[in-house]
Amino acid sequence: ALIGRREGVGIRGDFLHAWPQEERVRSHLPVTLLRGSKDRFTADSLEYDNLEQVLQLRGRVRGVLGPAR
């Protein structure tokens, strides 16, 4: 499943539980956060609250940032 991609940001994972009215997404399984075409973050689980503007990546978190344009 893939959620997002507006402004070049998206969340990908095998299980994403979304609450559209509350603007929240949660996954207890590994996820990949994509930003633009070069930045990629992975985590064991995720909680995202768009209204509070809070993203929590949990467990083993890794990130790769591509060069600035």
CSV table of N, CA and C in Angstrom, one decimal:
chain,number,residue,atom,x,y,z
A,1,ALA,N,0.8,-1.2,0.0
A,1,ALA,CA,0.0,0.0,0.0
A,1,ALA,C,0.9,1.2,0.0
A,2,LEU,N,0.4,2.3,-0.6
A,2,LEU,CA,1.1,3.5,-0.7
A,2,LEU,C,0.1,4.6,-0.3
A,3,ILE,N,0.5,5.5,0.7
A,3,ILE,CA,-0.3,6.6,1.0
A,3,ILE,C,0.5,7.9,0.8
A,4,GLY,N,-0.2,8.9,0.2
A,4,GLY,CA,0.5,10.1,0.1
A,4,GLY,C,1.1,10.3,-1.3
A,5,ARG,N,2.2,11.0,-1.4
A,5,ARG,CA,2.9,11.4,-2.5
A,5,ARG,C,2.7,12.8,-2.9
A,6,ARG,N,1.8,13.5,-2.1
A,6,ARG,CA,1.7,15.0,-2.4
A,6,ARG,C,3.0,15.6,-1.8
A,7,GLU,N,3.4,16.6,-2.4
A,7,GLU,CA,4.7,17.3,-2.1
A,7,GLU,C,5.8,16.3,-2.1
A,8,GLY,N,5.7,15.3,-2.8
A,8,GLY,CA,6.8,14.3,-3.0
A,8,GLY,C,7.1,13.4,-1.8
A,9,VAL,N,6.1,13.3,-0.9
A,9,VAL,CA,6.2,12.4,0.3
A,9,VAL,C,5.2,11.3,0.3
A,10,GLY,N,5.7,10.1,0.6
A,10,GLY,CA,4.7,9.0,0.6
A,10,GLY,C,5.1,7.9,1.6
A,11,ILE,N,4.2,7.1,2.0
A,11,ILE,CA,4.4,6.1,3.0
A,11,ILE,C,4.1,4.7,2.4
A,12,ARG,N,5.0,3.8,2.4
A,12,ARG,CA,4.7,2.5,1.8
A,12,ARG,C,4.9,1.4,2.8
A,13,GLY,N,4.0,0.4,2.8
A,13,GLY,CA,4.2,-0.7,3.7
A,13,GLY,C,3.2,-1.8,3.4
A,14,ASP,N,3.3,-3.0,4.0
A,14,ASP,CA,2.4,-4.1,3.7
A,14,ASP,C,1.1,-3.9,4.4
A,15,PHE,N,1.1,-3.2,5.5
A,15,PHE,CA,-0.1,-2.9,6.3
A,15,PHE,C,-0.1,-1.4,6.7
A,16,LEU,N,-1.1,-0.7,6.2
A,16,LEU,CA,-1.2,0.7,6.7
A,16,LEU,C,-2.7,0.9,7.1
A,17,HIS,N,-2.9,1.3,8.3
A,17,HIS,CA,-4.2,1.5,8.8
A,17,HIS,C,-4.4,3.0,8.8
A,18,ALA,N,-5.4,3.5,8.0
A,18,ALA,CA,-5.6,5.0,7.8
A,18,ALA,C,-7.0,5.3,8.4
A,19,TRP,N,-7.0,6.5,9.1
A,19,TRP,CA,-8.2,7.1,9.5
A,19,TRP,C,-8.3,8.4,8.8
A,20,PRO,N,-9.0,8.5,7.7
A,20,PRO,CA,-9.0,9.7,6.9
A,20,PRO,C,-9.7,10.9,7.6
A,21,GLN,N,-10.7,10.7,8.4
A,21,GLN,CA,-11.4,11.8,9.1
A,21,GLN,C,-10.4,12.4,10.1
A,22,GLU,N,-9.6,11.6,10.8
A,22,GLU,CA,-8.7,12.1,11.8
A,22,GLU,C,-7.3,12.4,11.2
A,23,GLU,N,-7.2,12.1,9.9
A,23,GLU,CA,-5.9,12.4,9.2
A,23,GLU,C,-4.7,11.7,9.9
A,24,ARG,N,-4.9,10.4,10.2
A,24,ARG,CA,-3.9,9.6,10.9
A,24,ARG,C,-3.6,8.3,10.1
A,25,VAL,N,-2.4,7.8,10.2
A,25,VAL,CA,-1.9,6.5,9.6
A,25,VAL,C,-1.1,5.8,10.7
A,26,ARG,N,-1.3,4.5,10.8
A,26,ARG,CA,-0.5,3.7,11.7
A,26,ARG,C,-0.1,2.4,11.0
A,27,SER,N,1.0,1.9,11.4
A,27,SER,CA,1.4,0.5,10.9
A,27,SER,C,2.3,-0.1,12.0
A,28,HIS,N,1.9,-1.4,12.3
A,28,HIS,CA,2.7,-2.2,13.2
A,28,HIS,C,3.8,-3.0,12.5
A,29,LEU,N,3.8,-3.0,11.1
A,29,LEU,CA,4.7,-3.7,10.3
A,29,LEU,C,5.7,-2.7,9.7
A,30,PRO,N,6.8,-3.2,9.1
A,30,PRO,CA,7.8,-2.3,8.6
A,30,PRO,C,7.3,-1.4,7.5
A,31,VAL,N,7.8,-0.2,7.4
A,31,VAL,CA,7.3,0.8,6.5
A,31,VAL,C,8.5,1.5,5.8
A,32,THR,N,8.3,2.1,4.7
A,32,THR,CA,9.3,3.0,4.0
A,32,THR,C,8.6,4.3,3.8
A,33,LEU,N,9.3,5.4,4.2
A,33,LEU,CA,8.9,6.7,4.0
A,33,LEU,C,9.7,7.3,2.8
A,34,LEU,N,9.1,7.7,1.8
A,34,LEU,CA,9.8,8.3,0.6
A,34,LEU,C,9.6,9.8,0.5
A,35,ARG,N,10.7,10.5,0.3
A,35,ARG,CA,10.6,12.0,0.2
A,35,ARG,C,11.3,12.4,-1.0
A,36,GLY,N,10.6,12.9,-2.0
A,36,GLY,CA,11.2,13.2,-3.3
A,36,GLY,C,11.7,11.9,-4.0
A,37,SER,N,12.7,12.1,-4.8
A,37,SER,CA,13.1,10.9,-5.6
A,37,SER,C,14.4,10.3,-4.9
A,38,LYS,N,15.0,10.9,-3.9
A,38,LYS,CA,16.3,10.5,-3.4
A,38,LYS,C,16.3,10.1,-1.9
A,39,ASP,N,15.4,10.6,-1.2
A,39,ASP,CA,15.4,10.4,0.3
A,39,ASP,C,14.5,9.2,0.7
A,40,ARG,N,15.0,8.3,1.5
A,40,ARG,CA,14.3,7.1,1.9
A,40,ARG,C,14.6,6.8,3.4
A,41,PHE,N,13.5,6.6,4.1
A,41,PHE,CA,13.6,6.2,5.5
A,41,PHE,C,12.9,4.9,5.7
A,42,THR,N,13.4,4.0,6.5
A,42,THR,CA,12.7,2.7,6.9
A,42,THR,C,12.6,2.6,8.4
A,43,ALA,N,11.5,1.9,8.8
A,43,ALA,CA,11.3,1.7,10.3
A,43,ALA,C,10.5,0.5,10.5
A,44,ASP,N,10.6,0.0,11.7
A,44,ASP,CA,9.8,-1.2,12.0
A,44,ASP,C,8.3,-1.0,12.2
A,45,SER,N,8.0,0.3,12.6
A,45,SER,CA,6.6,0.7,12.7
A,45,SER,C,6.5,2.2,12.6
A,46,LEU,N,5.2,2.7,12.4
A,46,LEU,CA,5.0,4.1,12.2
A,46,LEU,C,3.7,4.5,12.8
A,47,GLU,N,3.7,5.8,13.2
A,47,GLU,CA,2.5,6.5,13.6
A,47,GLU,C,2.6,7.9,13.0
A,48,TYR,N,1.6,8.3,12.3
A,48,TYR,CA,1.6,9.7,11.7
A,48,TYR,C,0.2,10.3,12.0
A,49,ASP,N,0.3,11.6,12.5
A,49,ASP,CA,-0.9,12.4,12.8
A,49,ASP,C,-0.7,13.7,12.1
A,50,ASN,N,-1.4,13.9,11.0
A,50,ASN,CA,-1.3,15.1,10.2
A,50,ASN,C,-1.7,16.3,10.9
A,51,LEU,N,-2.8,16.2,11.7
A,51,LEU,CA,-3.3,17.4,12.4
A,51,LEU,C,-2.3,17.9,13.4
A,52,GLU,N,-1.6,17.0,14.1
A,52,GLU,CA,-0.6,17.5,15.0
A,52,GLU,C,0.8,17.7,14.4
A,53,GLN,N,0.9,17.2,13.1
A,53,GLN,CA,2.2,17.3,12.4
A,53,GLN,C,3.3,16.6,13.1
A,54,VAL,N,2.9,15.3,13.5
A,54,VAL,CA,3.9,14.5,14.3
A,54,VAL,C,4.0,13.1,13.5
A,55,LEU,N,5.2,12.7,13.2
A,55,LEU,CA,5.5,11.5,12.6
A,55,LEU,C,6.5,10.7,13.5
A,56,GLN,N,6.1,9.5,14.0
A,56,GLN,CA,6.9,8.7,14.8
A,56,GLN,C,7.3,7.4,14.1
A,57,LEU,N,8.6,7.3,13.9
A,57,LEU,CA,9.2,6.0,13.3
A,57,LEU,C,9.8,5.3,14.5
A,58,ARG,N,9.5,4.0,14.6
A,58,ARG,CA,9.9,3.2,15.8
A,58,ARG,C,10.7,2.0,15.4
A,59,GLY,N,11.4,1.4,16.4
A,59,GLY,CA,12.2,0.2,16.1
A,59,GLY,C,13.5,0.6,15.4
A,60,ARG,N,13.9,-0.3,14.6
A,60,ARG,CA,15.1,0.0,13.8
A,60,ARG,C,14.8,1.0,12.7
A,61,VAL,N,15.3,2.2,12.9
A,61,VAL,CA,15.1,3.3,11.9
A,61,VAL,C,16.4,3.6,11.2
A,62,ARG,N,16.2,3.6,9.8
A,62,ARG,CA,17.4,4.0,9.0
A,62,ARG,C,17.0,5.0,8.0
A,63,GLY,N,17.9,5.9,7.6
A,63,GLY,CA,17.6,6.9,6.6
A,63,GLY,C,18.7,7.1,5.6
A,64,VAL,N,18.4,7.4,4.4
A,64,VAL,CA,19.3,7.8,3.4
A,64,VAL,C,18.8,9.1,2.8
A,65,LEU,N,19.7,10.2,2.8
A,65,LEU,CA,19.4,11.5,2.3
A,65,LEU,C,20.2,11.7,1.0
A,66,GLY,N,19.5,12.0,-0.1
A,66,GLY,CA,20.2,12.2,-1.3
A,66,GLY,C,20.8,13.6,-1.3
A,67,PRO,N,21.7,13.9,-2.3
A,67,PRO,CA,22.3,15.2,-2.4
A,67,PRO,C,21.3,16.3,-2.7
A,68,ALA,N,21.5,17.5,-2.1
A,68,ALA,CA,20.7,18.7,-2.4
A,68,ALA,C,20.8,19.1,-3.9
A,69,ARG,N,19.7,19.6,-4.4
A,69,ARG,CA,19.8,20.0,-5.8
A,69,ARG,C,20.5,21.3,-6.0
